Amino acid sequence: MSTNFNTGAMWAILLKFQIISMCNFFDTIISIMDTTAIFTTILSLVLIFLFAIQKFSHQIQLVAGERLKFILNKWTDTPLKGILSGAFVTSIIQSSTAASVILVSLVNAELIPSFNAISVVIGANIGSTVTAQLIALNMTFIAPIVVIIGFIIAHTHSRFRRYGKSIFYFGVMFLTLFLIRTLVEPLKDSLEVVAFLHSLSNPYAAILVGAIITIILQSSSVLTGLVLILASQGLVDLPAAIGFMLGAAIGSPITAVIASTSASIEAKKVAMANVLFNLIGAAIFIPIIWPLITLLKFTSDAPAQQIVNAHFIFNIGGAVIAFIFFKQFEKLVRKTTVALYKK
């Protein structure tokens, strides 16, 4: 009787352990499925964000393209005017890549000299900081309202109808970031995700990863937006974020380079100016990453704002240096382009 009782108790304990093991196994599977679903959804939203940026830039060019070209053509006769024009145009179309591609086409069509266009490239990098500032200020919460307003305006018969699509896609850009921010929050509880992101705490590894991602997506704004969201959730620390930012800067000129492949030698100088500006800027800032991190911690308590400040310092600092040494920079661009593309 006692033996039967002990045997039954043993089997009961084994069954209990099997049930617990099965439950843990299914919890693990569900956790993996949940994490996979989150990542695939985030990837989908990133692609929508990229699409929205392209469509927004396209709509702005349709609505105000001639005016923007007029500004670029008439207000670039001095380096200072060119930098200010580039900053203004890029802040409007929300894409330094699009601004660079426009410049390549204008120079290729001989509507603007390459000398003037180089200063606009410098200014375009300043204008690219606007998107990051809007994300850091948490303007994403108004995105649904902007989408609705844009949709309504686009389907009215008023004289403002032509602006509706631009407003709509602008709203979609920030709506996707709002949704990504919501989806990222649960990832703080994923040990695997946290471990992977912490493995990129080395800023030099993050530079490489950031450059590769930007080259693949052909947009630095996408990576900047993602890094700001991850930082706000505590998933990316400041050294890694700055590394990603520098990597994005290194990879961002790829679209302009592609756009200039069949263009004239003068148009190629525009793409080369973009490449050299970002490479020189990165070369200046990489050795001072750690002192910069110390400085940034005094600028704000919010991680996302610290990253935006780093982005601002990088682009403004690079623009000031390029402006001071503009003649030397233009000469370097000209000689490098001729050396690479001479027949």
Short mmCIF file of C-alpha atoms in Angstrom, two decimals:
data_model
loop_
_atom_site.label_atom_id
_atom_site.label_comp_id
_atom_site.label_asym_id
_atom_site.label_seq_id
_atom_site.Cartn_x
_atom_site.Cartn_y
_atom_site.Cartn_z
CA MET A 1 0.00 0.00 0.00
CA SER A 2 2.84 2.33 1.01
CA THR A 3 4.80 1.33 -2.08
CA ASN A 4 1.84 2.09 -4.34
CA PHE A 5 1.35 5.43 -2.60
CA ASN A 6 5.05 6.38 -3.10
CA THR A 7 4.92 5.31 -6.74
CA GLY A 8 1.75 7.33 -7.31
CA ALA A 9 3.25 10.37 -5.59
CA MET A 10 6.39 10.05 -7.72
CA TRP A 11 4.34 9.89 -10.91
CA ALA A 12 2.29 12.89 -9.76
CA ILE A 13 5.48 14.89 -9.15
CA LEU A 14 6.88 13.89 -12.55
CA LEU A 15 3.61 14.82 -14.23
CA LYS A 16 3.66 18.18 -12.44
CA PHE A 17 7.21 18.85 -13.65
CA GLN A 18 6.22 17.85 -17.22
CA ILE A 19 3.24 20.19 -17.12
CA ILE A 20 5.41 23.03 -15.80
CA SER A 21 8.06 22.31 -18.49
CA MET A 22 5.38 22.29 -21.20
CA CYS A 23 3.95 25.56 -19.90
CA ASN A 24 7.41 27.15 -19.89
CA PHE A 25 8.04 25.81 -23.40
CA PHE A 26 4.77 27.29 -24.71
CA ASP A 27 5.44 30.57 -22.89
CA THR A 28 8.81 30.72 -24.64
CA ILE A 29 7.23 29.98 -28.03
CA ILE A 30 4.53 32.61 -27.47
CA SER A 31 7.19 35.12 -26.36
CA ILE A 32 9.23 34.43 -29.51
CA MET A 33 6.10 34.74 -31.67
CA ASP A 34 5.15 38.00 -29.94
CA THR A 35 8.66 39.43 -30.43
CA THR A 36 8.69 38.30 -34.07
CA ALA A 37 5.27 39.87 -34.66
CA ILE A 38 6.47 43.13 -33.11
CA PHE A 39 9.61 43.18 -35.26
CA THR A 40 7.76 42.41 -38.50
CA THR A 41 5.20 45.11 -37.71
CA ILE A 42 7.95 47.61 -36.93
CA LEU A 43 9.68 46.70 -40.22
CA SER A 44 6.41 47.27 -42.07
CA LEU A 45 5.99 50.66 -40.39
CA VAL A 46 9.60 51.60 -41.24
CA LEU A 47 8.87 50.87 -44.91
CA ILE A 48 5.68 52.95 -44.71
CA PHE A 49 7.69 55.76 -43.09
CA LEU A 50 10.25 55.59 -45.91
CA PHE A 51 7.44 55.59 -48.50
CA ALA A 52 5.78 58.58 -46.79
CA ILE A 53 9.04 60.57 -46.85
CA GLN A 54 9.44 59.91 -50.57
CA LYS A 55 5.81 60.79 -51.34
CA PHE A 56 5.92 63.91 -49.16
CA SER A 57 9.07 65.15 -50.90
CA HIS A 58 7.50 64.37 -54.28
CA GLN A 59 4.28 66.24 -53.43
CA ILE A 60 6.21 69.27 -52.16
CA GLN A 61 8.20 69.32 -55.39
CA LEU A 62 4.96 69.17 -57.40
CA VAL A 63 3.34 71.96 -55.41
CA ALA A 64 6.32 74.24 -54.90
CA GLY A 65 9.01 72.74 -57.12
CA GLU A 66 9.42 75.76 -59.37
CA ARG A 67 9.61 78.12 -56.41
CA LEU A 68 12.19 75.94 -54.71
CA LYS A 69 14.24 75.78 -57.91
CA PHE A 70 13.95 79.57 -58.19
CA ILE A 71 15.30 79.92 -54.65
CA LEU A 72 18.15 77.51 -55.36
CA ASN A 73 18.94 79.29 -58.62
CA LYS A 74 18.71 82.92 -57.48
CA TRP A 75 19.79 82.76 -53.85
CA THR A 76 23.02 80.80 -54.13
CA ASP A 77 25.44 83.34 -55.61
CA THR A 78 27.46 83.43 -52.37
CA PRO A 79 28.36 80.55 -50.02
CA LEU A 80 26.37 82.05 -47.14
CA LYS A 81 23.23 82.47 -49.27
CA GLY A 82 23.67 78.96 -50.61
CA ILE A 83 23.92 77.48 -47.11
CA LEU A 84 20.83 79.36 -45.93
CA SER A 85 18.90 78.36 -49.07
CA GLY A 86 19.88 74.72 -48.62
CA ALA A 87 18.80 74.76 -44.97
CA PHE A 88 15.46 76.37 -45.88
CA VAL A 89 14.62 74.06 -48.78
CA THR A 90 15.58 70.91 -46.85
CA SER A 91 13.54 71.95 -43.81
CA ILE A 92 10.55 72.28 -46.15
CA ILE A 93 10.88 68.99 -48.04
CA GLN A 94 12.15 67.13 -44.91
CA SER A 95 14.86 65.27 -46.79
CA SER A 96 18.48 66.23 -47.40
CA THR A 97 18.67 63.28 -49.81
CA ALA A 98 15.86 64.74 -51.93
CA ALA A 99 17.52 68.17 -51.84
CA SER A 100 20.81 66.64 -53.04
CA VAL A 101 19.07 64.79 -55.87
CA ILE A 102 17.31 68.03 -56.94
CA LEU A 103 20.68 69.80 -56.95
CA VAL A 104 22.25 67.06 -59.07
CA SER A 105 19.46 67.44 -61.65
CA LEU A 106 19.70 71.27 -61.65
CA VAL A 107 23.46 71.24 -62.13
CA ASN A 108 23.20 68.52 -64.76
CA ALA A 109 20.68 70.73 -66.63
CA GLU A 110 23.13 73.66 -66.26
CA LEU A 111 20.54 75.70 -64.33
CA ILE A 112 22.90 76.28 -61.41
CA PRO A 113 26.73 76.20 -61.27
CA SER A 114 28.30 73.40 -59.26
CA PHE A 115 30.22 76.00 -57.22
CA ASN A 116 26.90 77.42 -55.96
CA ALA A 117 25.38 73.97 -55.44
CA ILE A 118 28.18 72.88 -53.09
CA SER A 119 27.18 75.54 -50.55
CA VAL A 120 23.55 74.36 -50.80
CA VAL A 121 24.67 70.81 -49.96
CA ILE A 122 26.24 72.16 -46.75
CA GLY A 123 22.99 73.95 -45.87
CA ALA A 124 20.91 70.86 -46.64
CA ASN A 125 22.61 69.04 -43.77
CA ILE A 126 21.52 71.83 -41.40
CA GLY A 127 17.92 71.59 -42.64
CA SER A 128 17.88 67.85 -41.96
CA THR A 129 17.94 68.53 -38.20
CA VAL A 130 14.33 69.79 -38.29
CA THR A 131 12.81 66.28 -38.49
CA ALA A 132 14.86 65.10 -35.50
CA GLN A 133 13.77 68.14 -33.48
CA LEU A 134 10.10 67.45 -34.21
CA ILE A 135 10.46 63.80 -33.12
CA ALA A 136 12.29 64.78 -29.92
CA LEU A 137 9.59 67.32 -29.07
CA ASN A 138 7.12 64.39 -29.25
CA MET A 139 5.09 66.03 -32.01
CA THR A 140 4.04 62.54 -33.13
CA PHE A 141 0.89 62.68 -30.98
CA ILE A 142 -0.73 65.17 -33.40
CA ALA A 143 0.00 62.92 -36.40
CA PRO A 144 -3.49 61.30 -36.56
CA ILE A 145 -5.08 64.76 -36.67
CA VAL A 146 -2.71 65.88 -39.46
CA VAL A 147 -3.52 62.72 -41.48
CA ILE A 148 -7.27 63.36 -41.16
CA ILE A 149 -6.93 67.05 -42.06
CA GLY A 150 -4.72 66.23 -45.07
CA PHE A 151 -7.17 63.59 -46.31
CA ILE A 152 -10.15 65.97 -46.00
CA ILE A 153 -8.33 68.84 -47.77
CA ALA A 154 -7.19 66.49 -50.58
CA HIS A 155 -10.83 65.51 -51.24
CA THR A 156 -12.34 68.99 -51.23
CA HIS A 157 -12.80 71.25 -54.25
CA SER A 158 -11.17 74.28 -52.65
CA ARG A 159 -8.03 76.00 -53.91
CA PHE A 160 -6.14 74.35 -51.04
CA ARG A 161 -6.75 70.87 -52.45
CA ARG A 162 -3.29 70.72 -54.01
CA TYR A 163 -1.75 70.90 -50.52
CA GLY A 164 -3.85 68.07 -49.11
CA LYS A 165 -1.58 65.19 -50.16
CA SER A 166 1.51 66.94 -48.79
CA ILE A 167 -0.20 67.41 -45.42
CA PHE A 168 -1.49 63.82 -45.50
CA TYR A 169 1.94 62.25 -46.14
CA PHE A 170 3.55 64.55 -43.56
CA GLY A 171 1.05 63.19 -41.04
CA VAL A 172 1.69 59.59 -42.14
CA MET A 173 5.44 60.07 -41.53
CA PHE A 174 4.87 60.93 -37.89
CA LEU A 175 1.94 58.55 -37.45
CA THR A 176 4.24 55.61 -38.27
CA LEU A 177 6.77 56.89 -35.72
CA PHE A 178 3.96 57.18 -33.14
CA LEU A 179 2.97 53.55 -33.80
CA ILE A 180 6.60 52.36 -33.69
CA ARG A 181 7.07 54.14 -30.35
CA THR A 182 4.04 52.22 -29.01
CA LEU A 183 5.29 48.87 -30.33
CA VAL A 184 8.84 49.32 -29.06
CA GLU A 185 7.79 49.72 -25.42
CA PRO A 186 7.19 45.97 -24.75
CA LEU A 187 10.65 45.15 -26.12
CA LYS A 188 12.14 46.53 -22.91
CA ASP A 189 11.08 43.24 -21.30
CA SER A 190 12.80 41.09 -23.96
CA LEU A 191 16.17 39.93 -22.65
CA GLU A 192 17.34 38.97 -26.16
CA VAL A 193 16.54 42.40 -27.63
CA VAL A 194 18.11 44.25 -24.70
CA ALA A 195 21.24 42.07 -24.90
CA PHE A 196 21.59 42.67 -28.66
CA LEU A 197 21.17 46.44 -28.37
CA HIS A 198 23.59 46.59 -25.45
CA SER A 199 26.13 44.74 -27.62
CA LEU A 200 26.11 47.86 -29.82
CA SER A 201 27.02 50.14 -26.91
CA ASN A 202 30.41 50.43 -28.58
CA PRO A 203 29.87 53.54 -30.76
CA TYR A 204 32.35 52.32 -33.38
CA ALA A 205 30.32 49.16 -34.01
CA ALA A 206 27.18 51.30 -34.15
CA ILE A 207 28.80 53.54 -36.79
CA LEU A 208 29.30 50.54 -39.09
CA VAL A 209 25.77 49.20 -38.50
CA GLY A 210 24.27 52.68 -38.95
CA ALA A 211 26.08 53.24 -42.26
CA ILE A 212 24.96 49.84 -43.62
CA ILE A 213 21.30 50.39 -42.60
CA THR A 214 21.28 53.89 -44.14
CA ILE A 215 22.80 52.66 -47.40
CA ILE A 216 20.17 49.90 -47.60
CA LEU A 217 17.23 52.20 -46.79
CA GLN A 218 18.76 55.21 -48.63
CA SER A 219 17.45 57.46 -45.87
CA SER A 220 19.14 58.73 -42.72
CA SER A 221 15.83 60.10 -41.40
CA VAL A 222 14.45 56.57 -40.90
CA LEU A 223 17.41 55.49 -38.77
CA THR A 224 17.43 58.77 -36.84
CA GLY A 225 13.74 58.37 -36.01
CA LEU A 226 14.21 54.77 -34.86
CA VAL A 227 17.22 55.61 -32.70
CA LEU A 228 15.36 58.47 -31.01
CA ILE A 229 12.43 56.17 -30.23
CA LEU A 230 14.68 53.38 -28.89
CA ALA A 231 16.61 55.88 -26.78
CA SER A 232 13.42 57.34 -25.31
CA GLN A 233 12.47 53.79 -24.20
CA GLY A 234 15.91 53.18 -22.67
CA LEU A 235 16.85 50.52 -25.24
CA VAL A 236 19.77 52.42 -26.79
CA ASP A 237 22.34 54.34 -24.77
CA LEU A 238 23.96 57.63 -25.79
CA PRO A 239 27.30 56.22 -27.11
CA ALA A 240 25.46 53.78 -29.42
CA ALA A 241 23.01 56.49 -30.52
CA ILE A 242 25.83 58.84 -31.51
CA GLY A 243 27.48 55.97 -33.36
CA PHE A 244 24.27 55.31 -35.29
CA MET A 245 24.00 59.04 -36.07
CA LEU A 246 27.53 59.21 -37.47
CA GLY A 247 26.94 56.01 -39.43
CA ALA A 248 23.75 57.49 -40.90
CA ALA A 249 25.71 60.57 -41.95
CA ILE A 250 28.34 58.43 -43.68
CA GLY A 251 25.72 56.34 -45.51
CA SER A 252 23.28 59.11 -46.45
CA PRO A 253 25.06 60.45 -49.61
CA ILE A 254 24.58 57.13 -51.45
CA THR A 255 21.34 58.22 -53.17
CA ALA A 256 22.93 61.38 -54.57
CA VAL A 257 25.91 59.32 -55.79
CA ILE A 258 23.54 56.90 -57.56
CA ALA A 259 21.59 59.82 -59.06
CA SER A 260 24.80 61.33 -60.46
CA THR A 261 26.17 58.17 -62.11
CA SER A 262 24.96 59.13 -65.58
CA ALA A 263 25.15 62.89 -65.00
CA SER A 264 27.80 65.39 -66.09
CA ILE A 265 31.09 65.87 -64.27
CA GLU A 266 29.72 69.10 -62.80
CA ALA A 267 26.70 67.28 -61.35
CA LYS A 268 29.00 64.62 -59.92
CA LYS A 269 30.72 67.38 -57.92
CA VAL A 270 27.45 67.91 -56.01
CA ALA A 271 27.29 64.26 -54.98
CA MET A 272 30.99 64.32 -54.11
CA ALA A 273 30.46 67.42 -51.94
CA ASN A 274 27.81 65.51 -50.00
CA VAL A 275 30.11 62.51 -49.54
CA LEU A 276 33.12 64.57 -48.44
CA PHE A 277 31.10 66.82 -46.13
CA ASN A 278 29.79 63.84 -44.18
CA LEU A 279 33.04 61.87 -44.23
CA ILE A 280 35.10 64.85 -43.03
CA GLY A 281 32.48 65.64 -40.38
CA ALA A 282 32.53 62.05 -39.14
CA ALA A 283 36.35 62.01 -39.16
CA ILE A 284 36.36 65.14 -36.98
CA PHE A 285 33.75 63.88 -34.50
CA ILE A 286 34.78 60.21 -34.14
CA PRO A 287 37.96 60.99 -32.13
CA ILE A 288 36.00 63.25 -29.73
CA ILE A 289 32.96 60.96 -29.19
CA TRP A 290 33.58 60.46 -25.45
CA PRO A 291 34.17 64.16 -24.59
CA LEU A 292 31.08 64.95 -26.69
CA ILE A 293 29.03 62.42 -24.70
CA THR A 294 30.12 64.10 -21.45
CA LEU A 295 29.13 67.50 -22.86
CA LEU A 296 25.74 66.28 -24.09
CA LYS A 297 24.75 65.03 -20.65
CA PHE A 298 24.79 68.66 -19.47
CA THR A 299 22.46 69.80 -22.29
CA SER A 300 19.41 67.77 -21.25
CA ASP A 301 18.21 65.00 -18.94
CA ALA A 302 16.18 63.38 -21.73
CA PRO A 303 18.17 60.81 -23.80
CA ALA A 304 16.25 61.62 -27.01
CA GLN A 305 16.98 65.35 -26.65
CA GLN A 306 20.67 64.60 -26.03
CA ILE A 307 20.78 62.69 -29.33
CA VAL A 308 19.02 65.52 -31.17
CA ASN A 309 21.53 67.96 -29.71
CA ALA A 310 24.37 65.72 -30.94
CA HIS A 311 22.77 65.63 -34.40
CA PHE A 312 22.48 69.42 -34.34
CA ILE A 313 26.07 69.95 -33.17
CA PHE A 314 27.39 67.57 -35.84
CA ASN A 315 25.59 69.30 -38.72
CA ILE A 316 26.00 72.88 -37.52
CA GLY A 317 29.64 72.29 -36.58
CA GLY A 318 30.35 70.70 -39.95
CA ALA A 319 28.60 73.55 -41.77
CA VAL A 320 30.55 76.23 -39.88
CA ILE A 321 33.87 74.51 -40.64
CA ALA A 322 32.92 74.04 -44.31
CA PHE A 323 31.86 77.70 -44.55
CA ILE A 324 35.10 78.99 -43.01
CA PHE A 325 37.20 76.82 -45.33
CA PHE A 326 34.76 76.92 -48.26
CA LYS A 327 37.36 77.66 -50.96
CA GLN A 328 39.54 74.79 -49.76
CA PHE A 329 36.52 72.49 -49.49
CA GLU A 330 35.33 73.37 -53.01
CA LYS A 331 38.86 72.78 -54.33
CA LEU A 332 38.97 69.37 -52.62
CA VAL A 333 35.59 68.46 -54.12
CA ARG A 334 36.70 69.52 -57.59
CA LYS A 335 40.03 67.68 -57.48
CA THR A 336 38.54 64.51 -55.98
CA THR A 337 35.75 64.40 -58.57
CA VAL A 338 38.15 64.92 -61.48
CA ALA A 339 40.54 62.28 -60.09
CA LEU A 340 37.76 59.68 -59.74
CA TYR A 341 35.83 60.35 -62.94
CA LYS A 342 38.45 61.54 -65.44
CA LYS A 343 38.50 59.47 -68.60
#
